[in-house]
Structures are given as C-alpha cells and as structure tokens.
Short mmCIF file of C-alpha atoms and ligand atoms in Angstrom, two decimals:
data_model
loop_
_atom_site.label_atom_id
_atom_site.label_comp_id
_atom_site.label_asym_id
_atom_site.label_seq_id
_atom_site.Cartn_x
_atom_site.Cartn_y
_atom_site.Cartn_z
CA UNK A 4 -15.35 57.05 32.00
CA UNK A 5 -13.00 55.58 29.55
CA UNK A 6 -10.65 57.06 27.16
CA UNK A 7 -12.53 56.47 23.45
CA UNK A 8 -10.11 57.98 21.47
CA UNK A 9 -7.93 56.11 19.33
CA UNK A 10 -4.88 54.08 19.80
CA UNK A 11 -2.06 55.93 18.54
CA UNK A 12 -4.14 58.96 20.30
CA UNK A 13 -4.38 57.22 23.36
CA UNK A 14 -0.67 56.32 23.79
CA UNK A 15 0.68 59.75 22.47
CA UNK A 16 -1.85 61.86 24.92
CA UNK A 17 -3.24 59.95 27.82
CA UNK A 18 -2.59 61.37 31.09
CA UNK A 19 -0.87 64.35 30.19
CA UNK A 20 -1.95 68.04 29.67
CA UNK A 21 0.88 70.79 28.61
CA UNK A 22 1.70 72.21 31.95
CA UNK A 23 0.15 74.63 32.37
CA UNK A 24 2.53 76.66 34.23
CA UNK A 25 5.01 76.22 31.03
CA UNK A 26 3.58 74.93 28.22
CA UNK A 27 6.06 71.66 28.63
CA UNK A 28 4.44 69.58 25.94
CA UNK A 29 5.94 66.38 27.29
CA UNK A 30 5.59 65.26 31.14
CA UNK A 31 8.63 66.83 33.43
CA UNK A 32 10.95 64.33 35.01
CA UNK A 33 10.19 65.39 38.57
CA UNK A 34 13.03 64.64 40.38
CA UNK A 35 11.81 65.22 44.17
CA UNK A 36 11.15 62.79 46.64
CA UNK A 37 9.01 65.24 48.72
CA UNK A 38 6.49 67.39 47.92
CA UNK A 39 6.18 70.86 50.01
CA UNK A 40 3.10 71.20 51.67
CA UNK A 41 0.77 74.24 52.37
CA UNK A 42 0.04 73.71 56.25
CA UNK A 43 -0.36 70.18 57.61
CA UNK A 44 -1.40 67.77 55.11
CA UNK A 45 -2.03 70.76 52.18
CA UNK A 46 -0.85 68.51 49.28
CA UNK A 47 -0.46 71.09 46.14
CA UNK A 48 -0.91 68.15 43.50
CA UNK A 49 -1.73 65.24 45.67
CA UNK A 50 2.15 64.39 46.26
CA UNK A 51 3.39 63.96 49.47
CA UNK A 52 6.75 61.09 49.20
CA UNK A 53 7.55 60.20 45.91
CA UNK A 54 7.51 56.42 46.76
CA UNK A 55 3.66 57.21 47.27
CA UNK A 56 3.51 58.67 43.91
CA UNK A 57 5.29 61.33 41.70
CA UNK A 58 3.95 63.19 38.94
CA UNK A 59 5.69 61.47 36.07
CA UNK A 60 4.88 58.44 37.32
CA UNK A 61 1.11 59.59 37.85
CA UNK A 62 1.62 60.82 33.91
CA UNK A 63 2.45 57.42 33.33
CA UNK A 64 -0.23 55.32 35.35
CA UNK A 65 -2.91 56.88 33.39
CA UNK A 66 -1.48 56.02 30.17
CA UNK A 67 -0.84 52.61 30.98
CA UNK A 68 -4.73 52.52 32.31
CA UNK A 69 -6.07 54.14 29.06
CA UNK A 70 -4.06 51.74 26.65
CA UNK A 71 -5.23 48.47 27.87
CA UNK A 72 -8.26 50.08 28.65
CA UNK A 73 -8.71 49.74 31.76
CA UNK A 74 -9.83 51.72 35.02
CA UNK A 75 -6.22 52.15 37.36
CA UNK A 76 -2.57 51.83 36.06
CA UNK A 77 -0.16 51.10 38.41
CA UNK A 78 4.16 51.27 37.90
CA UNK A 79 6.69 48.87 39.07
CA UNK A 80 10.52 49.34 39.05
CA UNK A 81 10.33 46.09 36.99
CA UNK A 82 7.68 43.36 35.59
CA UNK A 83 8.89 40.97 38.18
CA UNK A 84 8.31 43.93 40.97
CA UNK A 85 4.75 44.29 39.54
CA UNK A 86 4.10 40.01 39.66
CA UNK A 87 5.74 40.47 42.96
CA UNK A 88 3.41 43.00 44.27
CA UNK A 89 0.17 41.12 42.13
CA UNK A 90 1.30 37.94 44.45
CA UNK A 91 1.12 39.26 47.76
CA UNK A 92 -2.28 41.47 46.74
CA UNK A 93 -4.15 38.46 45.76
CA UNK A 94 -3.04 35.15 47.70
CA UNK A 95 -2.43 34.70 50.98
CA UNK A 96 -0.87 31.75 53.10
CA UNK A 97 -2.87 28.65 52.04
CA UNK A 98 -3.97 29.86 48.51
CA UNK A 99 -3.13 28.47 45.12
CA UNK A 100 -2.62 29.79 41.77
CA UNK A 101 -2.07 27.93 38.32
CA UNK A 102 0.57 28.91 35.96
CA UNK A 103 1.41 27.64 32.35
CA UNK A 104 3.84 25.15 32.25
CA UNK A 105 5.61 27.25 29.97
CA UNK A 106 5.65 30.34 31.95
CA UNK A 107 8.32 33.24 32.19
CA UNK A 108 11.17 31.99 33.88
CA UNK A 109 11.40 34.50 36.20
CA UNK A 110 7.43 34.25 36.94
CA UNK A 111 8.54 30.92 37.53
CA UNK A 112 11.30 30.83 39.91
CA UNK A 113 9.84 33.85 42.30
CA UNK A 114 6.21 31.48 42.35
CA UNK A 115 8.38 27.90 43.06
CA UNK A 116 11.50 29.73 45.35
CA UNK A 117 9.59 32.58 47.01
CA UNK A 118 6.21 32.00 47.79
CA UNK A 119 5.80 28.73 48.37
CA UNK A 120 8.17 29.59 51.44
CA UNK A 121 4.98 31.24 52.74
CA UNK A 122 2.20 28.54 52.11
CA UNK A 123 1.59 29.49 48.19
CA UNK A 124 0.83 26.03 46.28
CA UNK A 125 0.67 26.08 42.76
CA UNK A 126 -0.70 23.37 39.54
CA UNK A 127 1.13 23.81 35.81
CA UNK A 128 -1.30 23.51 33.09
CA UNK A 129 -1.27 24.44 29.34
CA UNK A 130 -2.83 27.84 28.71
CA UNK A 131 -4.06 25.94 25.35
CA UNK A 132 -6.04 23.42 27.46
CA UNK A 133 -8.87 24.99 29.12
CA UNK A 134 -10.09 21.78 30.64
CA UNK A 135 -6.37 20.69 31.84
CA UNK A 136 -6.65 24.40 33.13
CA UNK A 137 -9.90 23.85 34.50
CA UNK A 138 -8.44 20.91 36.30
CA UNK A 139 -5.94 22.10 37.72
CA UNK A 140 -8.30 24.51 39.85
CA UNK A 141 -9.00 23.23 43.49
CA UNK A 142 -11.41 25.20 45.73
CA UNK A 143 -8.41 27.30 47.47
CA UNK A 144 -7.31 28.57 44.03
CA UNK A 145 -7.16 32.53 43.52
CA UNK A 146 -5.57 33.19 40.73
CA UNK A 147 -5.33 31.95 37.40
CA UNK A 148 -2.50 33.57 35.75
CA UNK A 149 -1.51 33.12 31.83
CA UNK A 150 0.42 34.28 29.42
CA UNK A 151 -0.46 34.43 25.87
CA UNK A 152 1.65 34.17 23.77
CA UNK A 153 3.63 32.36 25.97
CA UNK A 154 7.47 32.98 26.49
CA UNK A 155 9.08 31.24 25.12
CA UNK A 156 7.05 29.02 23.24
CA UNK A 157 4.46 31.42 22.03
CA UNK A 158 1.25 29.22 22.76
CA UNK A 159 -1.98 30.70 22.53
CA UNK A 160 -4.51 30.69 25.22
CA UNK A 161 -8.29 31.58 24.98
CA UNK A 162 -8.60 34.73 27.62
CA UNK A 163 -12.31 34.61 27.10
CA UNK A 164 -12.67 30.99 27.84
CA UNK A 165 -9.67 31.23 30.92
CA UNK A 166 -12.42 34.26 32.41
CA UNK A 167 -14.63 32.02 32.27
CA UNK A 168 -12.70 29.04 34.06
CA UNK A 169 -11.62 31.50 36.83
CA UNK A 170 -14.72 32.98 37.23
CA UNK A 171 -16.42 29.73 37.82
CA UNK A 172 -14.06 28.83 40.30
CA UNK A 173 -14.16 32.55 42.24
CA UNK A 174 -10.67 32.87 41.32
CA UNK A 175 -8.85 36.06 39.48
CA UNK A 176 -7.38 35.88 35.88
CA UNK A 177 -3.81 37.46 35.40
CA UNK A 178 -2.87 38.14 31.72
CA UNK A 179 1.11 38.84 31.49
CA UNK A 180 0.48 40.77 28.18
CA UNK A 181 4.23 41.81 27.74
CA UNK A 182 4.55 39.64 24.26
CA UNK A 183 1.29 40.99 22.69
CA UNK A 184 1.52 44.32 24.09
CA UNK A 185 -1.81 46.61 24.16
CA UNK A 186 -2.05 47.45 20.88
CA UNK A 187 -2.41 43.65 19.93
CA UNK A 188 -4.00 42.48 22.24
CA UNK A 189 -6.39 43.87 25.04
CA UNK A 190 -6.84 41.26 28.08
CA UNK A 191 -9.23 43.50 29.98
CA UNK A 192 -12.22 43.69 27.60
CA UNK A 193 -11.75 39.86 26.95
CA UNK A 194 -12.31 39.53 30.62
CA UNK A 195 -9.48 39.35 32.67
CA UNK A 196 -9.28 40.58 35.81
CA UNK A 197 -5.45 41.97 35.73
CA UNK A 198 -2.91 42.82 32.95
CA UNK A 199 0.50 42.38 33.70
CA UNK A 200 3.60 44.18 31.98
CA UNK A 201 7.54 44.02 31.75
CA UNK A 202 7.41 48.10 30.18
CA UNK A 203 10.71 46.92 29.91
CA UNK A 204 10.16 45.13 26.77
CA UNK A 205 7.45 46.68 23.66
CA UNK A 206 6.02 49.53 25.82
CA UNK A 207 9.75 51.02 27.14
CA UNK A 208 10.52 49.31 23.55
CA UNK A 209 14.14 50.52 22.84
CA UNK A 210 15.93 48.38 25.69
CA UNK A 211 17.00 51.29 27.47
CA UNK A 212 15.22 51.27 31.19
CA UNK A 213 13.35 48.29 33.22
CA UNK A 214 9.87 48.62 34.13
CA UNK A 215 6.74 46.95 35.26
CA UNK A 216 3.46 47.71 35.07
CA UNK A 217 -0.47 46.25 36.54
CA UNK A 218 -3.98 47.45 35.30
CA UNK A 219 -7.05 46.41 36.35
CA UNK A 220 -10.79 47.87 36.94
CA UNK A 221 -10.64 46.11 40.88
CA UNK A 222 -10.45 49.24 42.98
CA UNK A 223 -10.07 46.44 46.16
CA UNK A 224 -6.98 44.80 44.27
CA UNK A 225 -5.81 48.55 43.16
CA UNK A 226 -6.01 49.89 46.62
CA UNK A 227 -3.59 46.71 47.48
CA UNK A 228 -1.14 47.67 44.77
CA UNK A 229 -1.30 51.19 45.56
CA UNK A 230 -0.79 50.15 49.56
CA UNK A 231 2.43 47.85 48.35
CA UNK A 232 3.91 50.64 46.11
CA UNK A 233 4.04 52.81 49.13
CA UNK A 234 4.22 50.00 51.73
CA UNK A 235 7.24 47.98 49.88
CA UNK A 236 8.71 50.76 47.45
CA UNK A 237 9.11 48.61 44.02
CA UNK A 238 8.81 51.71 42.07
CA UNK A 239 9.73 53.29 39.09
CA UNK A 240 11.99 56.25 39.48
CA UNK A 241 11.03 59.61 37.48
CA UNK A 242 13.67 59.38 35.04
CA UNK A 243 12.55 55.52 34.47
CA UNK A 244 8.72 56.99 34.01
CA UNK A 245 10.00 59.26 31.57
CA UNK A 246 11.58 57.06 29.19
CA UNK A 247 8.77 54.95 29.51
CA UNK A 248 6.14 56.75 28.36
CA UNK A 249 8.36 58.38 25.58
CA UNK A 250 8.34 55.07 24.05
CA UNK A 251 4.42 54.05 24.57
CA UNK A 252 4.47 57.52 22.29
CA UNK A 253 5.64 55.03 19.08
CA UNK A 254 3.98 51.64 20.23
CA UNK A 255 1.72 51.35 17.54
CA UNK A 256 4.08 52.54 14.54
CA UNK A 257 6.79 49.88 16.26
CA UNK A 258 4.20 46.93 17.15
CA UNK A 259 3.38 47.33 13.04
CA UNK A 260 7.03 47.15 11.98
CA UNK A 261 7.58 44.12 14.15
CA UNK A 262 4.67 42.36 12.83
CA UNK A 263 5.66 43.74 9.08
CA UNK A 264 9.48 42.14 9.49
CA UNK A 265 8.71 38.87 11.68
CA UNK A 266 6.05 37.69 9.00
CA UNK A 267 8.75 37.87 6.85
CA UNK A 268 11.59 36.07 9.09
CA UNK A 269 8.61 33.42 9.22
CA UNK A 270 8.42 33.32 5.42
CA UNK A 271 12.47 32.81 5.32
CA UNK A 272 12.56 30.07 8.11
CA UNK A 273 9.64 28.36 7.51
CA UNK A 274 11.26 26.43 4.38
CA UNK A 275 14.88 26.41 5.62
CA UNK A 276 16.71 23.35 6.29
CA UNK A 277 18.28 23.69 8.99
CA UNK A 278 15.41 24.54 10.76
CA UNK A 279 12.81 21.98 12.24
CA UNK A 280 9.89 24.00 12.88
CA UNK A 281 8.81 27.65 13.25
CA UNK A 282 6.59 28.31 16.01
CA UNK A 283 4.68 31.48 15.49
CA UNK A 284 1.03 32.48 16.17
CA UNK A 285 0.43 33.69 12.55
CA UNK A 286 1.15 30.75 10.87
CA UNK A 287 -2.03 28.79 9.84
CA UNK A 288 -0.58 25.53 11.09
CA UNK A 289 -0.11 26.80 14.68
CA UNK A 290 -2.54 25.18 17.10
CA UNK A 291 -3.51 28.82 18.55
CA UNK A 292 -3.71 30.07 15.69
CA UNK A 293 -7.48 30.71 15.20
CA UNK A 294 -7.97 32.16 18.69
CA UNK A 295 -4.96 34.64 18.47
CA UNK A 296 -6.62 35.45 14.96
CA UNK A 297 -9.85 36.14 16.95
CA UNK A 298 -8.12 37.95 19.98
CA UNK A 299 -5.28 39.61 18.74
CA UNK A 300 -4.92 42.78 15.95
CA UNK A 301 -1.64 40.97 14.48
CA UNK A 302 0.44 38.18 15.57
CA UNK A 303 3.99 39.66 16.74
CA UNK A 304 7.22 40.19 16.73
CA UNK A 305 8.51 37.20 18.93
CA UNK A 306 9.26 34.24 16.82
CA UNK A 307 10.91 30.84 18.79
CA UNK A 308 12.36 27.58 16.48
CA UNK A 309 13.77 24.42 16.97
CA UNK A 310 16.70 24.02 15.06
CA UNK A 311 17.86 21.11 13.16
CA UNK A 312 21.26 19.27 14.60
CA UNK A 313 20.32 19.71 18.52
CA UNK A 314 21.72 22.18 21.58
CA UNK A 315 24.93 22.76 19.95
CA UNK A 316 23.51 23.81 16.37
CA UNK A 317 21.00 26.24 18.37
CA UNK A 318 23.97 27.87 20.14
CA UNK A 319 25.95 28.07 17.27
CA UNK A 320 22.99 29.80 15.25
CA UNK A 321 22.66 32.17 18.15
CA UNK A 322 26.97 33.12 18.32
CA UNK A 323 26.70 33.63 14.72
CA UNK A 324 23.86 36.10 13.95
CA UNK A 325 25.51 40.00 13.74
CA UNK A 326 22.50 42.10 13.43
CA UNK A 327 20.58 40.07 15.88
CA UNK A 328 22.38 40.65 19.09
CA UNK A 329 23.02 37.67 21.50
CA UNK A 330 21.11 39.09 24.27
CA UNK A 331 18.30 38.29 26.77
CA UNK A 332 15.34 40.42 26.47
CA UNK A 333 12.92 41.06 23.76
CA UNK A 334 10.52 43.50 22.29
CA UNK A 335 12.90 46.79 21.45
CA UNK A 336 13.93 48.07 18.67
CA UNK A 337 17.08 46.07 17.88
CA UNK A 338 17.06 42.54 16.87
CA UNK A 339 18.06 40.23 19.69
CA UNK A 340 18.29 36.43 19.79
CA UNK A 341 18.75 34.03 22.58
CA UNK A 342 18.57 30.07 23.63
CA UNK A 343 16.41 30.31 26.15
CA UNK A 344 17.40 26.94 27.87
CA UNK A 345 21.12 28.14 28.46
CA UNK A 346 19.48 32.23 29.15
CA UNK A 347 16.49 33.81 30.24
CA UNK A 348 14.71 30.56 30.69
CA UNK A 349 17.53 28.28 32.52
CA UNK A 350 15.54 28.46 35.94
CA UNK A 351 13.27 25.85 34.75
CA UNK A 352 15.92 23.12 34.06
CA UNK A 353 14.61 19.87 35.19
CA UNK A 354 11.32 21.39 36.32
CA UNK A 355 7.98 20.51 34.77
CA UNK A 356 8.73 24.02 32.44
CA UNK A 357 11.64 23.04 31.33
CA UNK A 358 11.89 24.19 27.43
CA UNK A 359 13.79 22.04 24.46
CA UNK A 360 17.25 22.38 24.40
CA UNK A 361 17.26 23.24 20.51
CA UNK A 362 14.89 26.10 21.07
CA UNK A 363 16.00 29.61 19.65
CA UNK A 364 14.04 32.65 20.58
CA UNK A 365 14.02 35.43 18.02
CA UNK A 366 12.99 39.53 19.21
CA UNK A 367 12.74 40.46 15.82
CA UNK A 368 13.48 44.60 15.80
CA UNK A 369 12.43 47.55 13.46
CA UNK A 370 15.88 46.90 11.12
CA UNK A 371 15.49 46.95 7.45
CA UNK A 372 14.30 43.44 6.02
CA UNK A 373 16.87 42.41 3.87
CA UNK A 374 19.29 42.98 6.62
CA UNK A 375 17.55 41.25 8.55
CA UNK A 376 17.32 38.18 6.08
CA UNK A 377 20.71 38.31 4.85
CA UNK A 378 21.79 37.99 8.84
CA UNK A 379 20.24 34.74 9.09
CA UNK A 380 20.54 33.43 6.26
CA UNK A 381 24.79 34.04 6.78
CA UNK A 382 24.19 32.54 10.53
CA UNK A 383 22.06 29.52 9.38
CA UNK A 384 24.86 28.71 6.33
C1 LIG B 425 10.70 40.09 30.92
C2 LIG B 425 9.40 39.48 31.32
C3 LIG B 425 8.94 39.57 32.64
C4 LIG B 425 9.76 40.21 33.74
O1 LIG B 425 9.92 41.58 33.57
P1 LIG B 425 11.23 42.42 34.03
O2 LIG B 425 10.91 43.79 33.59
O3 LIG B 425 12.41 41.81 33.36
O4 LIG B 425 11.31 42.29 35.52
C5 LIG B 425 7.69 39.04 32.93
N1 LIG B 425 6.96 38.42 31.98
C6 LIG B 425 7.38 38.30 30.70
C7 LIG B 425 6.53 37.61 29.70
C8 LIG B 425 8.62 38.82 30.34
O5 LIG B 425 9.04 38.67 29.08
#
C-alpha cells in the first residue's frame, strides 16, 4: 500500500526505522560489499553483494518510491546511469522512442551516439505539441520520454495528455522529473509509466554527490532495472546513498525557497533591458503556463533568458555574476549560471536540439534575495 503521510513526512521518514540494534536515528553508511551469510544462501537482511543491493541504498529506494509515489525506487550512480539502464529495459534492437527536441543534452547524445549503434531509431517532437508528439509515434515506438520543464528551455508538456498518446500507441511514458522535482510535480499519478531523476540536482540538492534515480509501479520493467543494477553495476555507492537521502530530508523547505527567490529574479528580469525575454513556467505569458499551473504545486527554481546583444553579451553576463557561480549543474543550494550552448548543452550543436546561442540558464539557490538581485543587477550593468 502506499505511503499517505505527508510530504515533508514522507521525505524525512520513508524507508527508515531507528535501528533497532542502536537506536541510529539516521540510516548507517554500510560500507561492505558482502554480506555474511548463515549457511548457504541464509541472507540476514536480504544482502548478499552490495552491487545487488546495500542497506543504505535499500533506505534510499524506498524513499525515492514513497516521494513520487510510486510502487519500486531504484538508484543509479548517476541520472545518465539510470536513462542508461531505462534504455536497455525498455527497447530493444528495432524499437523507437521520441524525445523532445529540446531534451537534456546528455539524454541526447547517449540516445543519437549510443543506441542507435544497436538498431534504436528515434523522432524529436515538442513536448508542448501533443499531436506533433502523436505524430511522431510509428507502430515500433516504445517509449515516449519527456521532460517537463524542459532543460534548458523550460517548456511545459501535458503528462496527462502524453499518457494518453503513449498509451494509445502501446508505448511507455518516461517523465525526467529532475527540474520539477517530487514535491512539484508528481509524474506517476498523472500517468506516466516511469520517473526519471539526476538526485544529483534538487533531491541530492547541495551539489555535493552524483546520483540517479527510476520509479515506477511496472514490477516487469522493475525486475529489469533491478536485473541491470546487479547485471551492469551503475550503482550508487553507500556513502553516495547517504548524502542523498540527507538532502531529500530538506526538499520541501528548499523546493519553497527556490520558488520564493526565482519569482523574484523573474520580477527583476522581466523588465530589464538588456534582457529579451524571460522564459519561466510561472509567468502568465508562458505558453505552458496553464498546464504547469494545473500539474505542478509551484513553478521552480530554473529560470533560462535570452539576452539582448547576442552570444557574446550572454557569456559576458555569465563571467560577470559573483554570487551565481559559472558552473554546469542546477538545482542545489548555491546559485549557479551557465550558457548552455557553449556548456551542458553543447552536444546538440547543429543537431535538430540545438538551443539559441544567447540563451542563459539560471539555478537560482536558497541565497538571500537582495544578494541575489544586487548580483545581477551588477552583472547585467
Ligand atoms: C543532469 C540531468 C541529467 C543527467 O544526470 P547526471 O546525474 O548528471 O548523470 C538528466 N536529465 C536532466 C534533466 C538533468 O538536468
């Protein structure tokens, strides 16, 4: 049965007990790769290899599973080990899969470099066009996989109405919900059949370990995860599990701070001269507006712009920020800012994803406001 208990509840609690044998109010880091057993296949806890699985990394499975609400949680030693391991679950040689044409770069480049090697073809559509989406399907098509928002140009797709596009087409729908992060934004009771994470971004949420994460109600697409984390190894290491769920702990105090400050950045850069539009969910002008209005609890932290002057006035905006650090990355604590043509988005150059070249990505962080302000309004003189 699922967990019914609040959010903050959920994310502080979920799969954990105090040990019993101690008391330990938060989950060990259990660093052992083998488990002893009591006679021949006696597992004590379940544990046999710690590639198989590991207590803190069980600890953390379960809270993944409870916060997006969903059935089985599943760890990665990064988001692009968990789309790695999603890939080679669902498709096989002949299948296709649509992504947006404005997916993560990385998503990107491991679908068009990778897979296609072994007989993967893929269509680009819009996540905000459910009939260009709709399409784009072809009767060999398995997966639909979106992101929404979208990084890095935070467009807004319908996940009810993408369900429904897979579903009619017997294919599986992948939310990437890295951006929104579970406490905006819940793919699984909106129908999707899979939620992806990077835990290295909002859920890790202070930039210091890299994580992915997959949750789904599918016990046949679980049991292939589950084979592939033991089978291929792309795990999470205790320590990694650790800090991981000591952030989810704060999600929901963060998520609110992000939202608080980036509605404000919004405010500030919406009128500013020097910069040609703000592109941001929350803003009544967006064109996903009203559907992240109806999906989501609050719009984010993730801002993106296109500044005025061109590629070189972008880059200089983004050399000249000091309390927004020039870094890829997103969703922790600290302010970050990046152009993601030149960074974490350069892979698509001259494909059909490739973003504008005055685009700045802002990870707006937990700093105090007028800091905050006063940082871009120096960078932007
Ligand atoms: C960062 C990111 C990924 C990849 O995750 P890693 O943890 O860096 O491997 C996937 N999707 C989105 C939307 C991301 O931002």
């Amino acid at each position: 049965m699922s967990d019914q208990r609040g959010f903050s509840t959920r994310a502080i609690h979920a799969g954990y007990e105090p040990d019993p044998l101690t008391g330990a109010v938060n989950v060990p880091i259990y660093a052992s790769s083998t488990f002893a057993q009591d006679g021949v296949g006696g597992l004590r806890g379940g544990f046999e290899y710690a590639r198989t699985g590991n207590p803190t990394r069980r600890a953390l499975e379960a809270n993944l599973a409870a916060l997006e609400g969903g059935t089985y949680g599943r760890g990665f030693a990064s988001g692009m080990a968990a789309t790695d391991t999603l890939l080679r679950s669902a498709l096989r040689p002949g299948d296709h899969l649509v992504i947006p044409n404005d997916a993560y770069g990385g998503t990107f480049r491991l679908i068009d470099k990778v897979f296609t090697q072994w007989g993967i073809t893929y269509s680009v559509a819009p996540v905000t066009d459910i009939d260009a989406v709709r399409a784009a399907v072809r009767p060999e098509t398995k997966l639909v996989w979106v992101e929404t928002p979208t990084n890095p140009l935070l467009n807004v797709g319908d996940i009810e109405a993408l369900a429904g596009v897979a579903h009619d087409a017997g294919a599986k729908l992948v939310v990437d919900n890295t951006f929104a992060s579970p406490y905006l934004q819940q793919p699984l009771s909106l129908g999707a059949d899979v939620v992806l994470h990077s835990t290295t971004k909002y859920l890790g949420g202070h930039s210091d370990v890299v994580g992915g994460a997959l949750v789904t109600d599918d016990e046949e697409l679980d049991a292939a995860f589950a084979f592939l984390q033991n089978g291929a190894g792309a795990v999470p290491g205790p320590f990694d599990g650790y800090l991981t769920l000591r952030g989810i702990k704060t999600l929901a105090v963060r998520m609110d701070r992000h939202c608080d400050n980036a509605e404000k950045v919004v405010d500030f850069l919406s009128g500013h001269a020097k910069i040609e539009s703000v592109l941001y969910p929350g803003l009544p002008g967006h064109p996903g507006h009203e559907v992240a209005a109806k999906q989501m609890k609050r719009f984010g932290g993730m801002i993106s712009v296109l500044v005025a002057g061109g590629i070189d006035a972008a880059k200089d905006f983004c050399a000249r920020t000091e309390v927004f650090t020039l870094a890829e990355s997103l969703g922790g604590i600290e302010s970050l800012i990046e152009h993601p043509g030149a960074m974490t988005h350069a892979s698509t150059a001259g494909s059909l994803l490739e973003v504008p070249d005055n685009l700045v990505r802002l990870s707006v962080g937990i700093e105090d406001i007028d800091d905050i302000l006063g940082d871009l309004e120096n960078a932007l003189r």
